[in-house]
Amino acid sequence: QICGYMYGVSPPDNNQIKEIRCIVMPPQWGTHQTVHVPEGLPQDEYLRELEPLGWIHTQPNELPQLSPQDVTTHAKLFAEHDGERTIVITCSFTPGSVSLCAYKLTAGGYEWGRQNT
């Protein structure tokens, strides 16, 4: 697996819409089950005007729900940010197709993920 952190902005007239402006590829190593990244989000002058929107990662097959590893990773990465504004997008490679799925953790999901770290 590989992953990237999504950053973007909301248009001035609607804060419910998020525009992805960049995907940051952190130093990482992965297996077929998970991806390992440094603790915390990157700090850089290019990201100052952008808000963290979540992360996207590949996986070998589509799952019916977010994996426990993804819940833990998301809770750890975005613990200091508003959970209502961050998501996880999975990109699954299946024979003959690519599937994208987006997930948003509940408050209970964040709590479980933080305790599971």
mmCIF file of C-alpha atoms in Angstrom, residues 5 7 26 37-43 76-78 80:
data_model
loop_
_atom_site.group_PDB
_atom_site.id
_atom_site.type_symbol
_atom_site.label_atom_id
_atom_site.label_comp_id
_atom_site.label_asym_id
_atom_site.label_seq_id
_atom_site.Cartn_x
_atom_site.Cartn_y
_atom_site.Cartn_z
ATOM 1 C CA TYR A 5 -2.379 13.266 2.714
ATOM 2 C CA TYR A 7 -5.054 19.164 1.591
ATOM 3 C CA PRO A 26 5.036 11.360 3.101
ATOM 4 C CA VAL A 37 4.044 6.803 8.009
ATOM 5 C CA PRO A 38 5.775 9.224 10.397
ATOM 6 C CA GLU A 39 3.753 10.504 13.353
ATOM 7 C CA GLY A 40 1.980 13.795 12.753
ATOM 8 C CA LEU A 41 1.207 15.689 9.595
ATOM 9 C CA PRO A 42 3.903 17.548 7.655
ATOM 10 C CA GLN A 43 4.540 21.213 8.412
ATOM 11 C CA LYS A 76 -3.592 8.902 15.122
ATOM 12 C CA LEU A 77 -2.913 11.205 12.149
ATOM 13 C CA PHE A 78 -5.861 13.535 12.600
ATOM 14 C CA GLU A 80 -5.489 17.249 16.552
#
